[in-house]
């Protein structure tokens, strides 16, 4: 590898030998392309005219008034396909095209990354197949239909619990057998090097824009940034713009599910221990032998037993703080943002909202707090209604 | 001298693979004993793991059966010890890195040695990540076994050969474990090109399932042939009749061993 594969002690390339050449090829192509003008121009054009960037930084006035501090929302929910995922899939999709790959594969949990990959596959005219756990297919039928509508083949994964972790395993297996023709678009800042670096770089735009916008609006940097963390791509994206400014506190919000003291959560950073999952060293949820635990969260996007290696490093260095929000708290925030601002967040992003509102109570009056609203709630209507006991 | 080295010096090897504790510990022990009694030259034993990314569906299911039956790292080592008491056959392990890392790298290799293990292959550790694992292996006189794939470049092979001991595990297919119908030409090339670069014995695995495959590989220069999924399918097919399961595994090993002898 040409660049460092590690974030402190985390990261690395823990994959079978067969895959190593594919990772080397990916890193080489990425390093060559990322700063080339034609690649950047093409990506920026698509981000602007296809995906809808820049996204607004919106001052949530009603919420700010209620919590007596300035609460801004970075509106990634307004992007095409409804979440920040498209920033990454456009970047990697173009990478696949420039590398001459004829097939794209991806894993998906809730289906958001799958949909963001499917539209890019359609746009670029590259055959696309998405691996999805059978349990997730059942929970997210709408997204399965969306992907299929774009011409993507959704391949059910029956192994394990039939969720995101199993879909990642299966995508890696497929890639191993087809590395010469196939590009694997990984959806988060997880997996072996160079993925955590590539996905972060494509999500950096969130932080870059936010920084510029807040300087224009307020003339100063925010006091705190709050983002939800499953694998951690939206959080790394927005954090990256502020990481060098130590005065801005960074908060990553994990899924505490039924509670951090139960076994039913997805909080790898809050409750996990160091280990190796899906090709990198990070904090993971595992038993005493190192078998991977089944995670749980009301939101499928946070239902993952690992987390990006860079977040593990930020936890250990103390630069970012990681906390948990339960299903119940997330649902309350989901309702609150909808009723006070008329913005329905994704259940994932509702975790960030919930923690931000807790935090706001302790902040001084003129404090500035930014929530990364990583996705919109349309996909969650059925699930949320059910959890709230409403029949639709 | 090590058991692995001595064995490869004496003969071409048939190396059956099974998952420790599949379908349960008692039956697993009987299966492994039947392999030994039917002429296996070395054993490749897998530690069951929740997320085996290098394995196809057959071995995934075997891992799951073993874990559901209560497999733990401690019990796996106990089973190996019992096998070691039964036979002096070389024993090599196939393990995923997190099981080693979580136990403590040093402790894992020490426990492996105490149980009678001769070699350890970590499926998801390429040479780049191997330093601590190889050091612990060498300290405890265990051969650090490495994978070589069709996609391994000459530069990578050179690095692998700096770390590897015991034998090289040649991955015959581009992909994960599981039965295949034929042996690809690329596999034959892989054997021939690797042979030129090293004096380590070459054991070929992934996708090998019939006596015909075995003969082809051995005549191309393979020093050993590893068969896993085909054996595990016998286990899978006979879950309701353990005696038949064990008999069939024994018969299969015997037939494959014959193919090795005839091919060499």
Coordinates of N, CA and C in Angstrom, one line a residue, chain B residues 22-171:
Chain B
X22 N -18.2 -29.6 14.6 CA -19.3 -29.8 13.6 C -19.6 -31.3 13.5
X23 N -20.8 -31.8 13.6 CA -22.0 -31.0 14.1 C -22.1 -30.8 15.6
X24 N -21.3 -31.7 16.3 CA -21.2 -31.5 17.8 C -19.8 -32.1 18.2
X25 N -19.4 -31.8 19.4 CA -18.0 -32.2 19.7 C -17.8 -33.7 19.7
X26 N -18.7 -34.5 20.2 CA -18.4 -36.0 20.2 C -18.3 -36.5 18.8
X27 N -19.3 -36.1 17.9 CA -19.3 -36.6 16.5 C -18.1 -36.0 15.8
X28 N -17.7 -34.8 16.1 CA -16.6 -34.2 15.4 C -15.3 -35.0 15.7
X29 N -15.2 -35.4 17.0 CA -14.0 -36.2 17.3 C -14.0 -37.5 16.6
X30 N -15.2 -38.2 16.5 CA -15.2 -39.4 15.7 C -14.9 -39.3 14.2
X31 N -15.4 -38.1 13.7 CA -15.1 -37.8 12.3 C -13.6 -37.7 12.1
X32 N -13.0 -36.9 12.9 CA -11.5 -36.7 12.8 C -10.8 -38.0 12.9
X33 N -11.2 -38.8 13.9 CA -10.5 -40.1 14.1 C -10.7 -41.0 12.8
X34 N -11.9 -40.9 12.2 CA -12.1 -41.7 11.0 C -11.2 -41.2 9.9
X35 N -11.0 -39.9 9.8 CA -10.1 -39.4 8.8 C -8.7 -40.0 9.0
X36 N -8.3 -40.0 10.2 CA -6.9 -40.4 10.5 C -6.8 -41.9 10.2
X37 N -7.8 -42.7 10.6 CA -7.8 -44.1 10.4 C -7.9 -44.5 8.9
X38 N -8.5 -43.6 8.1 CA -8.6 -43.9 6.7 C -7.4 -43.4 5.8
X39 N -6.4 -42.9 6.5 CA -5.2 -42.6 5.8 C -4.8 -41.1 5.6
X40 N -5.5 -40.2 6.3 CA -5.2 -38.8 6.1 C -3.7 -38.6 6.5
X41 N -3.0 -37.7 5.8 CA -1.6 -37.5 6.1 C -1.4 -36.3 7.0
X42 N -2.3 -35.4 7.0 CA -2.3 -34.2 7.8 C -3.7 -33.8 8.0
X43 N -4.0 -33.0 9.1 CA -5.3 -32.5 9.3 C -5.3 -31.0 9.2
X44 N -6.4 -30.5 8.6 CA -6.6 -29.0 8.5 C -7.9 -28.8 9.3
X45 N -7.7 -28.2 10.5 CA -8.9 -28.1 11.4 C -9.3 -26.6 11.5
X46 N -10.6 -26.3 11.3 CA -11.1 -25.0 11.3 C -11.7 -24.6 12.6
X47 N -11.4 -23.4 13.1 CA -12.1 -22.9 14.3 C -13.4 -22.3 13.8
X48 N -14.5 -22.7 14.3 CA -15.8 -22.1 13.9 C -15.8 -20.6 14.2
X49 N -16.3 -19.8 13.2 CA -16.4 -18.4 13.4 C -17.7 -17.8 12.9
X50 N -18.1 -16.7 13.5 CA -19.4 -16.2 13.2 C -19.5 -15.5 11.8
X51 N -18.3 -15.0 11.3 CA -18.3 -14.2 10.1 C -17.1 -14.6 9.2
X52 N -17.2 -15.9 8.7 CA -16.1 -16.4 7.9 C -16.1 -15.9 6.5
X53 N -15.4 -14.8 6.2 CA -15.5 -14.1 4.9 C -14.8 -14.9 3.8
X54 N -13.9 -15.8 4.1 CA -13.2 -16.5 3.0 C -13.9 -17.8 2.7
X55 N -15.0 -18.1 3.4 CA -15.7 -19.3 3.2 C -17.1 -19.2 2.4
X56 N -17.3 -20.2 1.6 CA -18.6 -20.4 0.9 C -19.7 -20.9 1.9
X57 N -20.9 -21.1 1.3 CA -22.0 -21.5 2.2 C -21.8 -22.8 2.9
X58 N -21.1 -23.8 2.4 CA -21.0 -25.1 3.0 C -20.3 -24.9 4.4
X59 N -19.1 -24.3 4.3 CA -18.3 -24.1 5.6 C -19.0 -23.1 6.5
X60 N -19.7 -22.1 6.0 CA -20.4 -21.2 6.9 C -21.4 -22.0 7.7
X61 N -22.2 -22.9 7.0 CA -23.2 -23.7 7.8 C -22.5 -24.6 8.8
X62 N -21.4 -25.1 8.5 CA -20.6 -26.0 9.4 C -20.2 -25.2 10.7
X63 N -19.7 -23.9 10.4 CA -19.4 -23.1 11.5 C -20.6 -22.8 12.4
X64 N -21.7 -22.6 11.8 CA -22.9 -22.2 12.5 C -23.4 -23.5 13.3
X65 N -23.3 -24.7 12.7 CA -23.7 -25.9 13.5 C -22.8 -26.0 14.7
X66 N -21.5 -25.8 14.5 CA -20.6 -26.0 15.7 C -20.9 -24.9 16.7
X67 N -21.1 -23.7 16.3 CA -21.3 -22.6 17.3 C -22.7 -22.9 18.1
X68 N -23.7 -23.3 17.3 CA -25.0 -23.6 17.9 C -24.8 -24.8 18.9
X69 N -23.9 -25.7 18.6 CA -23.7 -26.8 19.5 C -22.8 -26.5 20.7
X70 N -22.5 -25.2 20.8 CA -21.7 -24.7 22.0 C -20.2 -24.6 21.8
X71 N -19.7 -24.5 20.6 CA -18.3 -24.5 20.4 C -17.7 -23.2 21.0
X72 N -16.6 -23.3 21.7 CA -15.8 -22.2 22.1 C -14.4 -22.4 21.8
X73 N -13.5 -21.4 21.9 CA -12.1 -21.6 21.6 C -11.5 -22.6 22.6
X74 N -11.9 -22.6 23.9 CA -11.4 -23.6 24.9 C -11.7 -25.0 24.5
X75 N -13.0 -25.2 24.1 CA -13.4 -26.5 23.7 C -12.7 -27.0 22.5
X76 N -12.5 -26.1 21.6 CA -11.8 -26.5 20.3 C -10.4 -27.0 20.7
X77 N -9.7 -26.3 21.6 CA -8.4 -26.7 22.0 C -8.4 -28.1 22.7
X78 N -9.4 -28.3 23.5 CA -9.6 -29.6 24.2 C -9.7 -30.7 23.2
X79 N -10.5 -30.4 22.2 CA -10.8 -31.4 21.1 C -9.4 -31.8 20.4
X80 N -8.7 -30.7 20.1 CA -7.4 -31.0 19.5 C -6.5 -31.8 20.3
X81 N -6.5 -31.5 21.6 CA -5.7 -32.3 22.6 C -6.0 -33.8 22.5
X82 N -7.3 -34.0 22.5 CA -7.8 -35.4 22.4 C -7.3 -36.1 21.1
X83 N -7.4 -35.4 20.0 CA -6.9 -35.9 18.8 C -5.4 -36.1 18.8
X84 N -4.7 -35.2 19.4 CA -3.2 -35.4 19.6 C -2.9 -36.6 20.4
X85 N -3.7 -36.9 21.4 CA -3.4 -38.1 22.2 C -3.7 -39.3 21.4
X86 N -4.5 -39.2 20.4 CA -4.9 -40.4 19.6 C -3.9 -40.7 18.5
X87 N -3.2 -39.6 18.0 CA -2.4 -39.8 16.8 C -1.3 -38.7 16.8
X88 N -0.2 -39.1 16.1 CA 0.9 -38.2 15.9 C 0.9 -37.4 14.6
X89 N -0.3 -37.5 14.0 CA -0.5 -36.8 12.7 C -0.2 -35.3 12.8
X90 N 0.4 -34.7 11.8 CA 0.5 -33.2 11.8 C -0.9 -32.5 11.8
X91 N -1.0 -31.5 12.6 CA -2.3 -30.8 12.7 C -2.0 -29.3 12.4
X92 N -2.8 -28.8 11.4 CA -2.7 -27.4 11.1 C -4.1 -26.8 11.3
X93 N -4.1 -25.5 11.7 CA -5.4 -24.9 12.0 C -5.7 -23.8 11.0
X94 N -7.0 -23.6 10.7 CA -7.4 -22.5 9.9 C -8.3 -21.6 10.8
X95 N -7.8 -20.4 11.1 CA -8.5 -19.6 12.1 C -8.7 -18.2 11.5
X96 N -9.8 -17.5 11.9 CA -9.9 -16.1 11.6 C -9.3 -15.2 12.7
X97 N -8.7 -14.1 12.3 CA -7.8 -13.4 13.1 C -8.5 -12.9 14.4
X98 N -9.8 -12.6 14.4 CA -10.3 -12.0 15.6 C -10.4 -13.0 16.8
X99 N -10.5 -14.3 16.5 CA -10.4 -15.3 17.5 C -9.1 -15.3 18.2
X100 N -8.0 -15.1 17.4 CA -6.7 -15.1 18.0 C -6.4 -13.8 18.7
X101 N -6.8 -12.7 18.1 CA -6.6 -11.4 18.7 C -7.3 -11.2 20.0
X102 N -8.6 -11.7 20.1 CA -9.3 -11.6 21.3 C -8.8 -12.4 22.5
X103 N -8.2 -13.6 22.2 CA -7.7 -14.4 23.2 C -6.3 -13.8 23.7
X104 N -5.7 -13.0 22.8 CA -4.3 -12.6 23.1 C -3.5 -13.4 22.1
X105 N -2.8 -12.7 21.2 CA -2.1 -13.4 20.2 C -1.1 -14.5 20.8
X106 N -0.3 -14.0 21.8 CA 0.7 -14.8 22.4 C 0.0 -16.1 23.1
X107 N -1.1 -15.8 23.8 CA -1.7 -16.9 24.5 C -2.3 -17.9 23.5
X108 N -2.9 -17.4 22.4 CA -3.5 -18.3 21.5 C -2.4 -19.3 21.0
X109 N -1.3 -18.8 20.6 CA -0.3 -19.7 20.0 C 0.3 -20.6 21.1
X110 N 0.4 -20.1 22.3 CA 0.9 -21.0 23.4 C -0.1 -22.1 23.6
X111 N -1.4 -21.8 23.7 CA -2.4 -22.8 23.9 C -2.4 -23.8 22.7
X112 N -2.2 -23.3 21.5 CA -2.2 -24.1 20.3 C -1.1 -25.1 20.5
X113 N 0.1 -24.6 20.9 CA 1.3 -25.5 21.0 C 1.0 -26.6 22.0
X114 N 0.5 -26.2 23.2 CA 0.2 -27.1 24.3 C -0.8 -28.2 23.8
X115 N -1.7 -27.8 22.9 CA -2.7 -28.8 22.5 C -2.2 -29.7 21.4
X116 N -1.0 -29.4 20.9 CA -0.4 -30.3 19.9 C -0.5 -29.8 18.5
X117 N -0.7 -28.5 18.3 CA -0.8 -28.0 16.9 C 0.5 -27.7 16.3
X118 N 0.6 -28.0 15.0 CA 1.9 -27.8 14.3 C 2.0 -26.6 13.4
X119 N 0.8 -26.2 12.9 CA 0.8 -25.1 12.0 C -0.5 -24.3 12.2
X120 N -0.4 -22.9 11.9 CA -1.6 -22.1 12.0 C -1.7 -21.2 10.8
X121 N -2.8 -21.3 10.1 CA -3.1 -20.4 9.0 C -4.2 -19.4 9.4
X122 N -3.9 -18.1 9.4 CA -4.9 -17.1 9.7 C -5.5 -16.6 8.4
X123 N -6.8 -17.0 8.2 CA -7.4 -16.8 6.9 C -7.4 -15.3 6.4
X124 N -7.6 -14.4 7.4 CA -7.7 -13.0 7.0 C -6.5 -12.1 7.4
X125 N -5.3 -12.7 7.5 CA -4.1 -12.0 7.8 C -3.2 -12.1 6.6
X126 N -3.1 -11.1 5.8 CA -2.1 -11.0 4.7 C -0.7 -10.7 5.3
X127 N 0.4 -10.8 4.6 CA 1.7 -10.6 5.2 C 1.8 -9.2 5.9
X128 N 1.0 -8.2 5.3 CA 1.1 -6.8 5.9 C 0.7 -6.8 7.4
X129 N -0.2 -7.6 7.8 CA -0.7 -7.6 9.2 C -0.1 -8.7 10.0
X130 N 0.9 -9.4 9.5 CA 1.2 -10.7 10.1 C 2.3 -10.7 11.2
X131 N 2.9 -9.6 11.4 CA 4.1 -9.5 12.2 C 4.0 -10.2 13.6
X132 N 3.0 -9.7 14.3 CA 2.8 -10.3 15.7 C 2.4 -11.7 15.7
X133 N 1.6 -12.1 14.7 CA 1.1 -13.5 14.6 C 2.3 -14.4 14.3
X134 N 3.1 -14.0 13.3 CA 4.2 -14.8 12.9 C 5.3 -15.0 14.0
X135 N 5.5 -13.8 14.7 CA 6.4 -13.8 15.8 C 6.0 -14.8 16.9
X136 N 4.7 -14.8 17.3 CA 4.2 -15.7 18.3 C 4.2 -17.1 17.8
X137 N 3.9 -17.3 16.6 CA 4.0 -18.7 16.0 C 5.4 -19.2 16.1
X138 N 6.4 -18.4 15.7 CA 7.8 -18.9 15.7 C 8.3 -19.1 17.2
X139 N 7.8 -18.3 18.1 CA 8.2 -18.4 19.5 C 7.8 -19.8 20.0
X140 N 6.6 -20.2 19.6 CA 6.1 -21.5 20.1 C 6.3 -22.6 19.1
X141 N 7.2 -22.4 18.2 CA 7.6 -23.5 17.3 C 6.4 -24.0 16.5
X142 N 5.6 -23.1 16.0 CA 4.4 -23.4 15.2 C 4.7 -22.8 13.8
X143 N 4.4 -23.6 12.8 CA 4.6 -23.1 11.4 C 3.6 -22.0 11.1
X144 N 4.0 -20.8 10.7 CA 3.0 -19.8 10.2 C 2.7 -20.1 8.7
X145 N 1.5 -20.6 8.5 CA 1.2 -21.0 7.1 C 0.5 -19.8 6.4
X146 N 0.8 -19.5 5.2 CA 0.2 -18.4 4.4 C -0.5 -18.8 3.2
X147 N -1.5 -18.0 2.8 CA -2.2 -18.3 1.5 C -1.4 -17.7 0.4
X148 N -1.4 -18.3 -0.8 CA -1.0 -17.7 -2.0 C -2.1 -17.9 -3.0
X149 N -2.5 -16.8 -3.6 CA -3.7 -16.9 -4.5 C -3.3 -16.6 -6.0
X150 N -4.2 -16.9 -6.9 CA -4.0 -16.6 -8.3 C -3.7 -15.2 -8.5
X151 N -4.2 -14.3 -7.6 CA -4.0 -12.9 -7.8 C -2.7 -12.4 -7.1
X152 N -2.0 -13.3 -6.4 CA -0.7 -12.9 -5.7 C 0.3 -12.6 -6.8
X153 N 0.9 -11.3 -6.7 CA 1.9 -10.9 -7.6 C 3.2 -11.4 -7.2
X154 N 4.2 -11.4 -8.1 CA 5.6 -11.9 -7.8 C 6.1 -11.1 -6.6
X155 N 5.8 -9.8 -6.5 CA 6.3 -9.0 -5.4 C 5.7 -9.4 -4.1
X156 N 4.4 -9.7 -4.1 CA 3.7 -10.2 -2.9 C 4.2 -11.6 -2.5
X157 N 4.5 -12.4 -3.5 CA 4.9 -13.8 -3.2 C 6.3 -13.7 -2.4
X158 N 7.1 -12.8 -2.9 CA 8.4 -12.6 -2.3 C 8.3 -12.3 -0.8
X159 N 7.3 -11.3 -0.5 CA 7.1 -10.9 0.9 C 6.5 -12.1 1.7
X160 N 5.6 -12.8 1.1 CA 5.0 -13.9 1.8 C 6.0 -15.0 2.2
X161 N 6.9 -15.2 1.2 CA 8.0 -16.2 1.5 C 8.9 -15.8 2.6
X162 N 9.0 -14.5 2.9 CA 9.8 -14.1 4.0 C 9.2 -14.5 5.4
X163 N 7.8 -14.6 5.4 CA 7.1 -14.9 6.6 C 6.7 -16.3 6.8
X164 N 6.5 -17.0 5.7 CA 5.9 -18.3 5.7 C 6.7 -19.4 6.2
X165 N 6.1 -20.4 6.9 CA 6.7 -21.6 7.3 C 5.9 -22.8 7.1
X166 N 6.4 -24.0 7.2 CA 5.7 -25.3 7.1 C 5.3 -25.7 5.7
X167 N 4.4 -25.0 5.1 CA 4.0 -25.2 3.7 C 3.2 -24.0 3.3
X168 N 3.0 -23.9 2.0 CA 2.2 -22.8 1.5 C 0.8 -23.3 1.1
X169 N -0.2 -22.6 1.4 CA -1.6 -23.0 1.1 C -1.9 -22.2 -0.2
X170 N -2.0 -23.0 -1.3 CA -2.3 -22.4 -2.6 C -3.8 -22.4 -2.8
X171 N -4.4 -21.2 -3.0 CA -5.8 -21.1 -3.2 C -6.1 -21.3 -4.7

